[in-house]
Short mmCIF file of C-alpha atoms in Angstrom, two decimals:
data_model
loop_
_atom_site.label_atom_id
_atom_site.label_comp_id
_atom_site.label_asym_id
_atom_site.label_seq_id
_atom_site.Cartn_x
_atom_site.Cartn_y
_atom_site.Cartn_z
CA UNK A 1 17.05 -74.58 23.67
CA UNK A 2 17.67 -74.58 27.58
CA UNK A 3 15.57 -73.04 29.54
CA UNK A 4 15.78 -72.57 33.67
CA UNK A 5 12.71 -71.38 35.69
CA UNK A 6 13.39 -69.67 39.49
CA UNK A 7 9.67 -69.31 40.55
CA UNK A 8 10.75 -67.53 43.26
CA UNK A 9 11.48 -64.33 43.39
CA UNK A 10 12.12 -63.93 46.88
CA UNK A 11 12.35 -65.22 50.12
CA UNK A 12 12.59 -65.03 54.09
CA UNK A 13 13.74 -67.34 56.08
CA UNK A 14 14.96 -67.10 60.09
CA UNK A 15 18.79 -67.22 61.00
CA UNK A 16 19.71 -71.05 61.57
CA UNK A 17 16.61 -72.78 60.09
CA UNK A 18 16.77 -74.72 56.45
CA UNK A 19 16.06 -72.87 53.03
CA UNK A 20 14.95 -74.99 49.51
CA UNK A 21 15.37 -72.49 46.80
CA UNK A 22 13.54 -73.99 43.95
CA UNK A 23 14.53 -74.95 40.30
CA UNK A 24 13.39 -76.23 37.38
CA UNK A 25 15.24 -76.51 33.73
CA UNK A 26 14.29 -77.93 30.33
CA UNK A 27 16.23 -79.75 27.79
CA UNK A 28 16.64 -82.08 25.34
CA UNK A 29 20.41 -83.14 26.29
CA UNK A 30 21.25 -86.01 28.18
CA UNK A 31 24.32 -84.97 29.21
CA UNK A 32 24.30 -81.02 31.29
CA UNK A 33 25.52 -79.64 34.55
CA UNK A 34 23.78 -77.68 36.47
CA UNK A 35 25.08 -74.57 38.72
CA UNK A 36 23.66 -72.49 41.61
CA UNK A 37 26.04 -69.53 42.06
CA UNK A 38 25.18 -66.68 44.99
CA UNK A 39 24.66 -62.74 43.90
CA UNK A 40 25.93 -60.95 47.70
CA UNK A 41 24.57 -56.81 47.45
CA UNK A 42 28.47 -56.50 46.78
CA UNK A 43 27.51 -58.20 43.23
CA UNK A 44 29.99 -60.53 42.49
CA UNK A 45 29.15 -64.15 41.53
CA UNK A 46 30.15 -66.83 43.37
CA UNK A 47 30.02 -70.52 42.90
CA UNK A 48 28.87 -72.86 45.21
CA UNK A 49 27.56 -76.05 44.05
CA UNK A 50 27.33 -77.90 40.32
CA UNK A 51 25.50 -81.49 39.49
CA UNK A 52 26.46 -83.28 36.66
CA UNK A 53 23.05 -85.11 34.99
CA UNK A 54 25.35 -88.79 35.11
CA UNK A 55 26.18 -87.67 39.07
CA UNK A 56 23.79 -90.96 41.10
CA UNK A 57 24.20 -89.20 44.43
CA UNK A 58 23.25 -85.46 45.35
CA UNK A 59 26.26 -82.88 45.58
CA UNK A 60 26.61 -81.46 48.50
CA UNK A 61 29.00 -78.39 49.52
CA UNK A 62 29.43 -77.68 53.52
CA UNK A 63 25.87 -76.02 54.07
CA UNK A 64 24.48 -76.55 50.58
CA UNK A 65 23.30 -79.60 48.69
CA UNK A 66 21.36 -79.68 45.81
CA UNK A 67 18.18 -81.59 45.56
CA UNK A 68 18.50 -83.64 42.33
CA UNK A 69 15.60 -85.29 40.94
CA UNK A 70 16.26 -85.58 37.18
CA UNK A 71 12.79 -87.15 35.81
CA UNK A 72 10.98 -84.02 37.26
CA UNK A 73 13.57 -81.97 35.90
CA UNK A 74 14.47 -80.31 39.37
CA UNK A 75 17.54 -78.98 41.20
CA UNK A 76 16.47 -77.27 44.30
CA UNK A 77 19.47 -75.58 46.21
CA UNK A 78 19.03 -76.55 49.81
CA UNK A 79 21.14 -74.02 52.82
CA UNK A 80 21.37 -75.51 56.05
CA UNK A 81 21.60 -73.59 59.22
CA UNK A 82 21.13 -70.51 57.29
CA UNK A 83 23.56 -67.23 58.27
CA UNK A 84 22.78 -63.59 58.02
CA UNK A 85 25.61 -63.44 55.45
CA UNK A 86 23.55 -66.04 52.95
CA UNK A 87 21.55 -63.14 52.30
CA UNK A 88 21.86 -63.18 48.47
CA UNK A 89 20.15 -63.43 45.40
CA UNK A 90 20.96 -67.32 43.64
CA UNK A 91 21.57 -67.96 40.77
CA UNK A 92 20.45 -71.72 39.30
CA UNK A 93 22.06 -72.48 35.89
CA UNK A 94 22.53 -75.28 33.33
CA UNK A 95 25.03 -76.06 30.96
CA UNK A 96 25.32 -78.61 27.96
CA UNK A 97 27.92 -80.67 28.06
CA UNK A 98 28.02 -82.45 24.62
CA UNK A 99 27.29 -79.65 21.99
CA UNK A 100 27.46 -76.08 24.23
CA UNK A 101 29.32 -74.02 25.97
CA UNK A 102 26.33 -71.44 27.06
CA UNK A 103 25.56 -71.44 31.04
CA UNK A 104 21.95 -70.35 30.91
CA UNK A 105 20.83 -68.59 34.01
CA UNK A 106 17.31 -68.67 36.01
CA UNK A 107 16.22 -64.86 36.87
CA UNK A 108 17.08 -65.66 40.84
CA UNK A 109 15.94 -65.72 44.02
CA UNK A 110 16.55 -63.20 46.32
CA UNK A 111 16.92 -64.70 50.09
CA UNK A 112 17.19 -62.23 53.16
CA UNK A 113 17.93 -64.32 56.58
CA UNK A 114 16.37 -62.59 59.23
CA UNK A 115 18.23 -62.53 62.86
CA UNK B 1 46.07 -64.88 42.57
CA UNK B 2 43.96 -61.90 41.64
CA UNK B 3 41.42 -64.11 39.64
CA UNK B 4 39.09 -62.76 36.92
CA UNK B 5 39.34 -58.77 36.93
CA UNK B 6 37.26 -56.06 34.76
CA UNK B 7 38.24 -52.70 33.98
CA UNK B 8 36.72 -50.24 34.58
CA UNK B 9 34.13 -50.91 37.56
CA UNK B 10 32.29 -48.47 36.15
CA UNK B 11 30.95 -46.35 33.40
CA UNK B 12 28.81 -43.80 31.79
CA UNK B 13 28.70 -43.24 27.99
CA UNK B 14 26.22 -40.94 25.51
CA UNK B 15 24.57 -42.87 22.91
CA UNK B 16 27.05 -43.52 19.87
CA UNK B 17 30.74 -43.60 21.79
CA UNK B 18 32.49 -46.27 21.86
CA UNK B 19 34.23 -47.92 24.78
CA UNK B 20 36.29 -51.81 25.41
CA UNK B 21 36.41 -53.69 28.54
CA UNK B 22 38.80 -55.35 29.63
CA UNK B 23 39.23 -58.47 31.63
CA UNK B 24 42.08 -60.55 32.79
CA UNK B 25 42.76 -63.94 34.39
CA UNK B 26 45.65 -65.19 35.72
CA UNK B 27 44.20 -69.06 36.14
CA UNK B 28 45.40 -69.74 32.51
CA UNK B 29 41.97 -71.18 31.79
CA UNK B 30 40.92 -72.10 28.12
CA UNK B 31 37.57 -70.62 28.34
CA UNK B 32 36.38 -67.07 28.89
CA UNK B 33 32.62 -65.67 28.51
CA UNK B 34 31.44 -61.95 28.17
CA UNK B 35 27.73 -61.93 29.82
CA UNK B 36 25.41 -59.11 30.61
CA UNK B 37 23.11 -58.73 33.70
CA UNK B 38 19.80 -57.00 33.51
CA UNK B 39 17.41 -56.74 36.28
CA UNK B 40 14.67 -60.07 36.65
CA UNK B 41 16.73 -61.83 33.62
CA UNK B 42 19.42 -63.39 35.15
CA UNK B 43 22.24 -63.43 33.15
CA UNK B 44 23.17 -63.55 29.49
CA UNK B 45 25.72 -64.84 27.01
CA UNK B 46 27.06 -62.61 25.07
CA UNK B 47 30.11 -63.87 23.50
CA UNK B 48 32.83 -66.36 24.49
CA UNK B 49 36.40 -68.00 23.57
CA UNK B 50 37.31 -71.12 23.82
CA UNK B 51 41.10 -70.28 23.25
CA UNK B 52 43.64 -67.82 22.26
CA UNK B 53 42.50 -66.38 19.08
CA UNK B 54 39.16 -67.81 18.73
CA UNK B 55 35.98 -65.87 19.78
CA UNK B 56 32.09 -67.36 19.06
CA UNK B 57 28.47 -65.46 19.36
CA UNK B 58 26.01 -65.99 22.44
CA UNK B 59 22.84 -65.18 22.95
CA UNK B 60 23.12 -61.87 22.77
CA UNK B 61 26.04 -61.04 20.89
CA UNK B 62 24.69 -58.03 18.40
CA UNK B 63 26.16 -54.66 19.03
CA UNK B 64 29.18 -56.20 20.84
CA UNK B 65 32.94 -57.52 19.47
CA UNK B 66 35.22 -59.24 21.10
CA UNK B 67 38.88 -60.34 20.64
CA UNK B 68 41.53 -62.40 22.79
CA UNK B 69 44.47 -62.26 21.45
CA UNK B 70 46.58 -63.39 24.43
CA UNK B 71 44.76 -66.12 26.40
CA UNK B 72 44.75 -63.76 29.59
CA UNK B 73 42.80 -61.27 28.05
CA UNK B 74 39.25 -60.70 26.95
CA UNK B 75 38.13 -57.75 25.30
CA UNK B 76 34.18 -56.58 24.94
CA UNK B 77 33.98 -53.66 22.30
CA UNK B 78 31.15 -51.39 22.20
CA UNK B 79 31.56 -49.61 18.77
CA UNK B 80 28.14 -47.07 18.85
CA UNK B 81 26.40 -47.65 22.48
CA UNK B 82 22.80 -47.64 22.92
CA UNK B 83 20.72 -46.48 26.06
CA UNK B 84 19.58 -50.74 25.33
CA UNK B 85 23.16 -51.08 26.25
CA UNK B 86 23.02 -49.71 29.91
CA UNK B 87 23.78 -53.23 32.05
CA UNK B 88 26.06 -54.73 34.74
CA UNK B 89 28.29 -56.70 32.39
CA UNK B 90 30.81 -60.08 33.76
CA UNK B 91 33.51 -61.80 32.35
CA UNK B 92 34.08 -64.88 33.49
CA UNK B 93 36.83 -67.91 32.95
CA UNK B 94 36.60 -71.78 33.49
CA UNK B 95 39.31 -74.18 32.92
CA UNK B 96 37.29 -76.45 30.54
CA UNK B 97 33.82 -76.29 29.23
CA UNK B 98 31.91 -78.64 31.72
CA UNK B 99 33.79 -77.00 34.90
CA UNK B 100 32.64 -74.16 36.80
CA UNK B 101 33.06 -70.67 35.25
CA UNK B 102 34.85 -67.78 37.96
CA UNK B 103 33.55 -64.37 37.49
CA UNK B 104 35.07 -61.35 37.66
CA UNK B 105 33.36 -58.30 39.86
CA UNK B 106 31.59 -56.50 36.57
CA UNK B 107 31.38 -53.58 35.09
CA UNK B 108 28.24 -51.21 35.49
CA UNK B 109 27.86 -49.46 32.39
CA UNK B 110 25.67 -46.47 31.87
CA UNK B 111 24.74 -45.24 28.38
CA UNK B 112 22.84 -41.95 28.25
#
């Protein structure tokens, strides 16, 4: 079974500085993606970064990279220069990608960017 | 390109109607997933369908049906709602199974 721990359930963090939300999964697969997708008050889900478990280098996406560190089981979504409008909850999830198709989800991590 | 849609947005129900929801994509992806979103769980699986015609449990799949029989549209079927049932529910689609999925807005059902 997969299993993705958020141990935070919320955060501040001042307009234009750097934000690490943290993440931490468990499996037995070799072979997963993992997700971080952003929750706006609106409610919708979007997608903003994935890392395949085979990916050598960290993905990065305009303002977010994720923080890959596979033997410690850890995908940290980092936002640079953070924006009022980041304020969100995320979302980190994991897929399987040899026997699955279930995205598990973390329980989030709300983030409010303070001017 | 509309994307992933849900009808209704939202909805209140007393225990033992029944309701469907509907959801639609017009990125003729493969894959489409029914989840449900309850407060400090994150989201869960409920069912999913890997094609036109085919439908598989989740996680959470018990008190639910589903059917897709046009690869555009995925239906969630309550058949007796429970008060357990109140939730913010998504559809999503991806184009295969290791790709991103693309939610739709959800549906915020009530069940009284």
């Amino acid at each position: 079974a997969q299993k993705i721990t958020q141990t935070q359930p919320g955060m501040f963090v001042q307009e234009k500085e750097a934000v690490t939300l943290d993440c931490t999964y468990d499996t037995s697969d070799q072979s997963y993606g993992l997700f971080w997708y952003k929750q706006p008050s609106s409610g919708e889900m979007i997608f903003l970064i994935y890392q395949g478990s085979y990916d050598e280098q960290n993905a990065t996406e305009g303002r977010y990279s994720l923080n890959f560190q596979k033997a410690r089981k850890s995908a940290n979504l980092v936002i640079s220069a953070s924006q009022l409008g980041d304020s969100a909850m995320y979302f980190c999830a994991m897929r399987s990608l040899s026997n699955d198709y279930k995205l598990s989800f973390g329980a989030g991590t709300t983030v409010t960017v303070r001017a | 390109n509309a994307g992933v849609t849900q009808t209704p947005k939202f909805r209140v129900l007393k225990t033992g109607q029944s309701m469907t929801l509907l959801c639609a994509q017009d990125m003729n992806h493969e894959y489409m997933y029914w989840y449900r979103q309850d407060p400090g769980m994150g989201l869960r699986l409920i069912h999913y369908s890997v094609g036109e015609g085919t439908t598989a449990k989740g996680e959470v799949p018990d008190g639910y049906n589903v059917s897709r029989l046009k690869k555009q549209n995925f239906l969630l079927g309550l058949e007796s709602a429970a008060p357990s049932q109140t939730s913010v529910y998504f559809c999503a689609s991806s184009y295969g199974r290791t790709r991103e999925q693309y939610f739709g807005p959800g549906t915020r059902l009530t069940v009284t």
